[in-house]
Coordinates of C-alpha atoms and ligand atoms in Angstrom, one line a residue:
K1444 CA 25.3 -23.2 34.3
A1445 CA 23.1 -20.2 33.6
E1446 CA 21.6 -20.0 30.1
A1447 CA 22.6 -17.0 28.0
K1448 CA 19.7 -14.7 27.4
V1449 CA 19.1 -11.4 25.7
E1450 CA 16.4 -8.9 26.4
I1451 CA 14.5 -7.2 23.5
N1452 CA 11.6 -4.8 24.1
G1453 CA 11.1 -6.3 27.6
S1454 CA 11.1 -9.9 26.6
K1455 CA 14.0 -12.4 27.3
Y1456 CA 15.2 -14.7 24.6
K1457 CA 17.6 -17.6 24.8
T1458 CA 20.7 -17.2 22.7
D1459 CA 23.0 -19.8 21.2
S1460 CA 26.0 -20.0 18.8
W1461 CA 23.8 -18.3 16.1
F1462 CA 23.5 -15.1 18.2
N1463 CA 25.0 -12.3 16.2
T1464 CA 22.9 -9.2 17.1
P1465 CA 25.0 -6.4 18.6
P1466 CA 23.7 -4.1 21.3
N1467 CA 23.5 -1.1 19.0
I1468 CA 21.0 -2.9 16.8
I1469 CA 18.9 -4.0 19.8
A1470 CA 18.9 -0.5 21.1
N1471 CA 17.1 0.6 18.0
V1472 CA 14.2 -1.9 18.4
P1473 CA 12.0 0.4 20.6
R1474 CA 12.3 3.4 18.3
R1475 CA 9.5 2.3 16.0
L1476 CA 9.9 5.4 13.7
H1477 CA 6.7 4.4 11.8
L1478 CA 4.7 5.2 15.0
Q1479 CA 6.4 8.5 15.9
K1480 CA 4.0 11.3 15.0
D1481 CA 5.4 13.8 12.5
H1482 CA 8.4 11.6 11.8
P1483 CA 9.0 11.3 8.0
V1484 CA 8.6 7.5 8.1
Y1485 CA 5.3 8.0 9.9
I1486 CA 4.1 10.5 7.4
T1487 CA 5.0 8.3 4.5
R1488 CA 3.1 5.4 6.1
Q1489 CA 0.1 7.8 6.5
I1490 CA 0.2 8.8 2.8
I1491 CA 0.3 5.2 1.6
E1492 CA -2.5 4.2 4.0
S1493 CA -4.7 6.9 2.5
V1494 CA -4.6 5.1 -0.8
F1495 CA -5.7 1.8 0.8
P1496 CA -8.7 2.7 2.9
G1497 CA -10.6 0.8 5.6
P1498 CA -12.7 -1.2 6.1
T1499 CA -11.4 -3.1 3.0
Y1500 CA -7.8 -2.7 4.3
K1501 CA -6.9 -3.3 7.9
Y1502 CA -3.7 -1.8 9.3
H1503 CA -1.3 -3.7 11.5
N1504 CA 1.5 -1.6 12.9
T1505 CA 2.7 -3.3 16.1
F1506 CA 3.8 -6.8 15.2
N1507 CA 6.8 -8.0 17.2
P1508 CA 10.1 -7.8 15.2
V1509 CA 11.4 -11.0 16.9
V1510 CA 10.1 -13.8 14.6
T1511 CA 10.9 -17.5 13.9
T1512 CA 12.8 -18.8 10.8
Q1513 CA 9.5 -20.5 10.0
Q1514 CA 7.7 -17.1 9.8
N1515 CA 10.5 -15.2 8.0
F1516 CA 11.6 -17.9 5.6
D1517 CA 9.9 -21.4 5.6
S1518 CA 6.3 -20.2 5.5
L1519 CA 7.2 -18.2 2.4
G1520 CA 8.8 -21.0 0.5
F1521 CA 12.5 -19.9 0.9
P1522 CA 14.7 -22.8 0.0
K1523 CA 16.9 -24.2 2.8
D1524 CA 20.1 -22.8 1.1
H1525 CA 18.7 -19.4 0.3
P1526 CA 21.5 -16.7 0.9
G1527 CA 19.1 -14.6 2.9
R1528 CA 19.2 -17.2 5.7
A1529 CA 22.9 -16.8 6.2
K1530 CA 24.3 -15.4 9.4
T1531 CA 26.2 -13.0 7.2
D1532 CA 22.9 -11.4 6.1
T1533 CA 20.6 -11.7 9.0
Y1534 CA 20.6 -10.8 12.7
Y1535 CA 19.9 -14.0 14.7
I1536 CA 18.9 -14.4 18.3
N1537 CA 19.3 -18.2 18.2
E1538 CA 19.1 -20.9 15.5
S1539 CA 15.4 -20.6 15.1
T1540 CA 14.7 -16.9 16.1
L1541 CA 15.8 -13.7 14.4
L1542 CA 14.9 -10.1 13.8
R1543 CA 12.6 -10.1 10.8
T1544 CA 14.3 -9.2 7.5
H1545 CA 11.1 -8.2 5.8
T1546 CA 7.4 -7.5 6.6
S1547 CA 6.5 -10.6 4.6
A1548 CA 7.4 -12.6 7.8
H1549 CA 3.8 -11.8 8.8
Q1550 CA 2.0 -12.7 5.6
A1551 CA 1.1 -16.3 6.6
D1552 CA -0.2 -15.3 10.1
T1553 CA -2.2 -12.4 8.7
F1554 CA -3.8 -14.6 6.0
R1555 CA -4.6 -17.2 8.7
A1556 CA -6.2 -14.5 11.0
N1557 CA -8.4 -13.6 7.9
L1558 CA -9.7 -10.3 9.5
S1559 CA -10.4 -8.4 6.3
P1560 CA -10.0 -8.7 2.5
G1561 CA -6.9 -6.5 2.5
Y1562 CA -4.2 -5.5 5.0
L1563 CA -1.3 -3.2 5.4
I1564 CA 1.6 -4.1 7.7
S1565 CA 4.1 -1.4 8.6
A1566 CA 7.2 -2.4 10.6
D1567 CA 10.9 -2.0 11.3
V1568 CA 13.0 -4.7 9.6
Y1569 CA 16.7 -5.7 10.1
R1570 CA 19.4 -6.6 7.6
R1571 CA 23.2 -6.9 7.7
D1572 CA 24.2 -5.0 4.6
E1573 CA 26.6 -2.6 3.0
V1574 CA 27.2 0.9 4.6
D1575 CA 26.3 3.9 2.5
R1576 CA 23.9 6.9 2.2
S1577 CA 20.9 4.7 1.4
H1578 CA 21.5 1.6 3.6
Y1579 CA 21.0 1.3 7.3
P1580 CA 20.8 -2.0 9.2
V1581 CA 17.3 -1.1 10.5
F1582 CA 14.7 0.3 8.2
H1583 CA 11.0 0.2 7.7
Q1584 CA 8.8 -1.6 5.2
M1585 CA 5.1 -1.8 4.4
E1586 CA 3.5 -5.0 3.2
G1587 CA 0.1 -4.9 1.5
A1588 CA -2.2 -7.6 0.3
H1589 CA -5.7 -8.1 -1.1
S1590 CA -7.5 -11.4 -1.3
W1591 CA -10.7 -12.7 -2.8
D1592 CA -12.6 -15.8 -1.6
R1593 CA -14.0 -18.2 -4.2
N1594 CA -16.9 -19.0 -1.9
S1595 CA -18.1 -15.5 -1.5
V1596 CA -18.0 -14.1 -5.0
P1597 CA -21.0 -14.3 -7.3
N1598 CA -21.1 -17.8 -9.1
G1599 CA -17.7 -18.5 -7.7
D1600 CA -16.3 -16.4 -10.6
V1601 CA -13.3 -14.8 -9.1
A1602 CA -12.0 -13.3 -12.4
A1603 CA -15.3 -11.4 -12.9
A1604 CA -15.4 -10.3 -9.2
V1605 CA -11.8 -9.0 -9.4
W1606 CA -12.5 -7.1 -12.7
S1607 CA -15.5 -5.5 -11.2
D1608 CA -13.3 -4.3 -8.3
V1609 CA -10.8 -3.0 -10.8
E1610 CA -13.6 -0.9 -12.3
K1611 CA -14.3 0.6 -8.9
L1612 CA -10.7 1.8 -8.5
P1613 CA -10.0 5.4 -9.5
T1614 CA -8.2 6.0 -12.8
H1615 CA -5.0 8.1 -13.3
D1616 CA -3.3 9.6 -16.3
T1617 CA 0.3 8.7 -15.5
K1618 CA 2.3 7.0 -18.3
V1619 CA 2.8 3.3 -17.6
E1620 CA 5.2 1.1 -19.6
D1621 CA 4.2 -2.6 -19.2
P1622 CA 5.8 -4.4 -22.1
N1623 CA 5.5 -8.0 -20.8
P1624 CA 2.6 -10.4 -21.0
P1625 CA 0.5 -10.9 -17.8
F1626 CA 2.6 -14.1 -17.2
H1627 CA 5.2 -16.1 -19.0
A1628 CA 5.7 -19.9 -19.0
E1629 CA 9.5 -19.7 -18.3
R1630 CA 10.2 -16.2 -16.9
N1631 CA 7.2 -15.5 -14.8
P1632 CA 4.8 -18.4 -14.6
L1633 CA 1.1 -18.6 -13.9
Q1634 CA 0.3 -21.0 -11.0
S1635 CA -1.6 -23.2 -13.4
D1636 CA -2.4 -25.9 -10.7
H1637 CA -4.4 -23.2 -8.8
H1638 CA -5.3 -20.3 -11.0
S1639 CA -6.9 -19.9 -14.4
A1640 CA -5.3 -17.5 -16.8
A1641 CA -8.3 -15.2 -16.4
E1642 CA -7.9 -15.2 -12.6
A1643 CA -4.2 -14.4 -12.7
E1644 CA -4.7 -11.7 -15.3
A1645 CA -7.5 -10.0 -13.3
I1646 CA -5.5 -10.1 -10.0
G1647 CA -2.5 -8.7 -11.8
A1648 CA -4.6 -5.9 -13.2
H1649 CA -6.0 -5.0 -9.8
L1650 CA -2.5 -5.2 -8.2
K1651 CA -1.0 -3.0 -10.9
R1652 CA -3.7 -0.3 -10.9
S1653 CA -3.7 -0.2 -7.1
L1654 CA 0.1 0.3 -6.9
E1655 CA 0.1 2.8 -9.7
L1656 CA -2.4 4.9 -7.8
M1657 CA -0.2 4.7 -4.7
V1658 CA 2.9 5.9 -6.6
V1659 CA 0.9 8.7 -8.3
E1660 CA -0.3 9.9 -4.8
I1661 CA 3.3 9.7 -3.4
F1662 CA 4.9 11.6 -6.3
T1663 CA 2.2 14.2 -6.6
R1664 CA 2.9 15.0 -3.0
A1665 CA 6.7 14.9 -3.5
K1666 CA 6.5 17.3 -6.4
A1667 CA 4.1 19.7 -4.6
A1668 CA 6.6 19.8 -1.7
A1669 CA 9.6 20.3 -4.1
K1670 CA 7.8 23.1 -5.9
K1671 CA 7.0 24.8 -2.6
A1672 CA 10.7 24.7 -1.6
D1673 CA 11.9 25.8 -5.0
P1674 CA 9.6 27.8 -7.2
N1675 CA 12.0 27.1 -10.2
F1676 CA 11.5 23.3 -9.8
V1677 CA 10.8 21.8 -13.2
D1678 CA 7.8 19.5 -13.1
E1679 CA 8.4 16.6 -15.4
P1680 CA 5.5 14.2 -16.0
L1681 CA 5.7 11.1 -13.9
K1682 CA 6.7 7.9 -15.7
V1683 CA 6.5 4.4 -14.3
R1684 CA 7.2 0.9 -15.6
W1685 CA 6.6 -2.7 -14.7
V1686 CA 9.4 -5.2 -14.9
E1687 CA 9.4 -8.9 -14.3
A1688 CA 10.8 -10.1 -11.0
Y1689 CA 11.2 -13.2 -8.8
F1690 CA 10.2 -13.8 -5.2
P1691 CA 9.8 -17.3 -3.6
F1692 CA 6.3 -16.4 -2.4
T1693 CA 4.6 -14.8 -5.5
S1694 CA 4.2 -15.8 -9.1
P1695 CA 3.9 -14.1 -11.4
S1696 CA 6.0 -11.3 -9.8
W1697 CA 6.9 -7.7 -10.7
E1698 CA 8.8 -4.7 -9.6
L1699 CA 7.6 -1.2 -10.2
E1700 CA 10.1 1.4 -11.2
V1701 CA 9.7 5.2 -11.3
Y1702 CA 11.6 7.6 -13.5
Y1703 CA 12.7 10.3 -11.1
A1704 CA 15.4 12.9 -11.4
G1705 CA 16.9 11.2 -14.5
D1706 CA 17.0 7.6 -13.2
W1707 CA 14.7 4.6 -13.1
L1708 CA 14.3 3.8 -9.3
E1709 CA 13.1 0.5 -8.1
V1710 CA 10.2 1.3 -5.7
L1711 CA 8.5 -2.0 -4.7
G1712 CA 8.2 -5.7 -5.3
C1713 CA 4.9 -7.6 -5.7
G1714 CA 3.0 -10.4 -7.3
V1715 CA 0.2 -13.0 -7.2
V1716 CA 0.5 -14.8 -3.8
Q1717 CA 1.8 -18.4 -4.0
Q1718 CA -1.3 -20.5 -3.4
S1719 CA 0.6 -22.7 -0.9
L1720 CA 0.6 -19.8 1.5
Y1721 CA -3.2 -19.6 1.6
I1722 CA -3.4 -23.4 1.8
N1723 CA -1.0 -23.6 4.7
A1724 CA -2.8 -20.7 6.4
G1725 CA -6.1 -22.7 6.4
V1726 CA -7.8 -20.4 3.8
P1727 CA -7.4 -22.5 0.6
N1728 CA -10.3 -20.8 -1.1
Q1729 CA -8.7 -17.4 -1.1
L1730 CA -6.4 -16.0 -3.8
G1731 CA -4.9 -12.6 -4.3
W1732 CA -1.9 -10.3 -4.5
A1733 CA 0.8 -8.9 -2.2
F1734 CA 3.4 -6.1 -2.3
G1735 CA 6.3 -4.8 -0.2
I1736 CA 7.8 -1.3 -0.2
G1737 CA 10.6 0.3 1.7
L1738 CA 9.5 3.5 3.5
E1739 CA 12.8 5.3 4.0
R1740 CA 13.5 5.2 0.2
I1741 CA 10.2 6.9 -0.4
A1742 CA 10.5 9.4 2.5
M1743 CA 14.0 10.4 1.1
L1744 CA 12.3 11.4 -2.2
L1745 CA 9.3 12.9 -0.5
F1746 CA 11.2 15.2 1.9
N1747 CA 14.5 15.5 0.1
I1748 CA 16.4 13.7 2.9
P1749 CA 19.9 13.1 1.6
D1750 CA 21.2 10.5 4.1
I1751 CA 19.4 7.6 5.7
R1752 CA 21.1 8.1 9.1
L1753 CA 19.1 11.3 9.5
F1754 CA 15.9 9.2 10.2
W1755 CA 17.5 8.2 13.5
S1756 CA 18.4 11.7 14.5
R1757 CA 16.9 13.0 17.7
D1758 CA 18.0 16.5 16.8
E1759 CA 15.0 18.9 17.0
R1760 CA 16.3 21.0 14.1
F1761 CA 15.8 17.9 11.9
L1762 CA 12.5 16.7 13.5
N1763 CA 10.9 20.2 13.7
Q1764 CA 10.9 20.5 9.9
F1765 CA 8.0 18.0 9.9
A1766 CA 6.1 19.3 12.9
G1767 CA 2.3 19.4 12.2
V1768 CA 2.5 17.5 8.9
S1769 CA 0.8 14.4 10.3
D1770 CA -2.3 16.3 11.5
N1771 CA -2.4 18.3 8.4
L1772 CA -2.8 15.0 6.4
D1773 CA -5.3 13.7 8.9
T1774 CA -7.5 16.7 8.4
L1775 CA -8.3 15.4 4.9
K1776 CA -10.9 12.7 4.7
R1777 CA -11.3 11.2 1.2
F1778 CA -14.4 9.3 0.1
D1779 CA -15.4 7.8 -3.2
V1780 CA -19.1 7.2 -4.2
S1781 CA -19.8 5.0 -7.2
F1782 CA -23.2 4.7 -8.7
W1783 CA -25.2 3.4 -11.7
L1784 CA -27.3 5.9 -13.5
K1785 CA -31.0 5.0 -14.0
A1786 CA -31.5 2.1 -16.3
T1787 CA -33.4 4.3 -18.8
S1788 CA -30.3 6.5 -19.2
S1789 CA -28.7 6.8 -22.5
A1790 CA -25.0 6.1 -22.1
G1791 CA -22.3 8.4 -23.3
G1792 CA -22.0 12.2 -23.4
N1793 CA -19.5 14.3 -21.6
A1794 CA -18.7 14.3 -18.0
K1795 CA -20.4 17.6 -17.1
Q1796 CA -23.6 16.8 -18.8
A1797 CA -23.5 13.3 -17.4
N1798 CA -26.8 12.4 -18.9
K1799 CA -29.2 15.1 -20.0
H1800 CA -32.2 13.0 -19.1
D1801 CA -30.9 12.6 -15.5
F1802 CA -28.9 15.4 -14.0
H1803 CA -26.2 18.0 -14.6
E1804 CA -22.9 17.6 -12.7
N1805 CA -23.7 20.7 -10.8
D1806 CA -26.7 18.8 -9.2
V1807 CA -24.2 16.5 -7.6
M1808 CA -22.2 19.5 -6.4
E1809 CA -25.3 21.1 -4.9
I1810 CA -26.3 17.9 -3.1
V1811 CA -22.9 17.5 -1.5
R1812 CA -22.6 21.1 -0.5
G1813 CA -26.2 21.1 0.8
I1814 CA -25.2 18.4 3.4
A1815 CA -21.5 19.1 4.1
G1816 CA -21.5 22.8 3.7
D1817 CA -18.0 24.4 3.8
V1818 CA -16.6 21.1 5.1
V1819 CA -16.4 19.9 1.5
E1820 CA -13.1 20.8 -0.1
D1821 CA -13.7 19.4 -3.6
V1822 CA -15.8 17.0 -5.6
K1823 CA -14.4 15.4 -8.7
L1824 CA -15.4 12.8 -11.2
V1825 CA -12.6 10.2 -11.0
D1826 CA -14.1 7.4 -13.0
Q1827 CA -16.9 6.6 -15.4
F1828 CA -17.6 3.5 -17.4
T1829 CA -20.3 1.9 -19.5
H1830 CA -21.1 -1.8 -18.9
P1831 CA -20.3 -3.6 -22.1
K1832 CA -23.4 -5.9 -21.9
S1833 CA -26.1 -3.9 -20.2
G1834 CA -25.0 -0.5 -21.6
R1835 CA -25.6 1.0 -18.1
K1836 CA -23.3 3.8 -17.2
S1837 CA -21.5 4.0 -13.9
M1838 CA -19.8 7.1 -12.4
C1839 CA -17.5 7.5 -9.4
Y1840 CA -17.1 10.8 -7.6
R1841 CA -14.4 11.5 -5.1
I1842 CA -15.3 13.8 -2.3
N1843 CA -12.7 15.4 0.0
Y1844 CA -14.0 16.6 3.3
R1845 CA -11.8 19.0 5.3
S1846 CA -12.7 21.6 7.8
L1847 CA -10.8 24.8 7.8
E1848 CA -11.3 25.1 11.5
R1849 CA -10.8 21.7 13.1
T1850 CA -9.9 18.1 12.7
L1851 CA -13.0 16.1 11.7
T1852 CA -13.6 12.8 13.5
N1853 CA -14.0 9.6 11.4
A1854 CA -17.4 9.1 12.9
E1855 CA -18.8 12.5 11.8
T1856 CA -17.3 12.3 8.3
N1857 CA -18.7 8.7 7.9
D1858 CA -22.1 10.0 8.9
M1859 CA -21.9 13.0 6.6
H1860 CA -20.9 10.8 3.7
D1861 CA -23.7 8.4 4.4
R1862 CA -26.2 11.3 4.3
V1863 CA -24.6 12.5 1.0
T1864 CA -24.9 9.0 -0.5
K1865 CA -28.5 8.8 0.6
A1866 CA -29.3 12.2 -0.9
L1867 CA -27.8 11.2 -4.2
V1868 CA -30.1 8.1 -4.3
D1869 CA -33.2 10.1 -3.2
E1870 CA -32.7 13.1 -5.4
L1871 CA -31.1 11.7 -8.5
G1872 CA -32.5 8.2 -8.5
V1873 CA -29.1 6.6 -9.0
E1874 CA -28.2 3.2 -7.7
I1875 CA -25.1 2.9 -5.5
R1876 CA -22.6 0.2 -6.6
Ligands
LIG549 N1 9.5 -9.0 1.0 C1 10.0 -8.6 -0.3 C2 11.3 -7.8 -0.1 O1 11.6 -7.4 1.0 C3 9.0 -7.6 -1.1 C4 7.7 -8.3 -1.5 C5 6.6 -8.3 -0.6 C6 7.6 -8.9 -2.7 C7 5.4 -8.9 -1.0 C8 6.4 -9.5 -3.1 C9 5.3 -9.5 -2.3 O2 12.1 -7.6 -1.0

């Protein structure tokens, strides 16, 4: 007797009594909206990627949606009786094969591959769920993670290494409510067999600042778009808050909520990665954080899309609204340069007169313009900090390169930025961090 098979994206899979994936779901698998240029899901992915730049973060956008129960559940520590495993909630191909229900299905494999300190995974995910304006059985998620290796940080001091990375992140002035302690013995425990309190605290701080920056970037753009569409749009300051959460594969865990149009919206889930994942992935000396975010939810806010079914529309009147947006975002290349002022510098003073013994901020401007010419769009001081022990002062400038005439290639912008960095060293005597 011939075995029953189903074809998905050109590959054939054996089915059994667990098979419950209807043809209309399988028909959506090749759509991959996150890879369709100018699609709102693609644009949302692009905006988030811009906050997590390479080479620190590597992007994975083509992982196969057909995964094993091991990848989707077991590797992440889901108990055998977890409701997410039920046939009522999940599209199965056979007893051990399913359409991934979340991008976390690729966490273990990506940690094992160990290609970069951070990664972003964007992908279509599948869930049997309620039917309404904001639920569709296929949607898109993005997974992000950042890890540190005990063997490759100075003195093996992970907490110090992570804090120094926190200091390199840009700052923001959005109001953040974070009423809970960094971990809590009953509600949100530290993995005390694996992490010191200082390590978990530092990783939590890096995670929170990174995701706050992402949300600030998204909502700044959402508001700019809303204002463009409606000149009477009232711009209320963005408010975000951290709440405690639970996921089988992180601890402590949090959700980030954003106050938008009169409501607290749950935007993402995240936490300190369960050490068992790194151990099982053959990288026991690593530790770090992970998050997951739904892209349609964000795109609906960004582009004022009232119904999730619209994402699947092939109607040009819907799609043409976004024509050209991808390229327009691509034309902006953003670079940060962080440096220490000369050791002899006296710390303090205001940003403009960074250090009267060294240079005026306009000197930085002149150096950048001297190399990049009209390709530099703006230069802004995004962070400054004085080392508590050495008293040395560090500054971080953000440079946006964008040509008014053409799309810059990565290679030429990298080269330009390298020359800018070198000129800052040569002419101002600063030391790059
Ligand atoms: N996978 C989780 C979800 O779909 C989100 C998540 C990802 C939470 C990574 C923590 C870390 O809800």
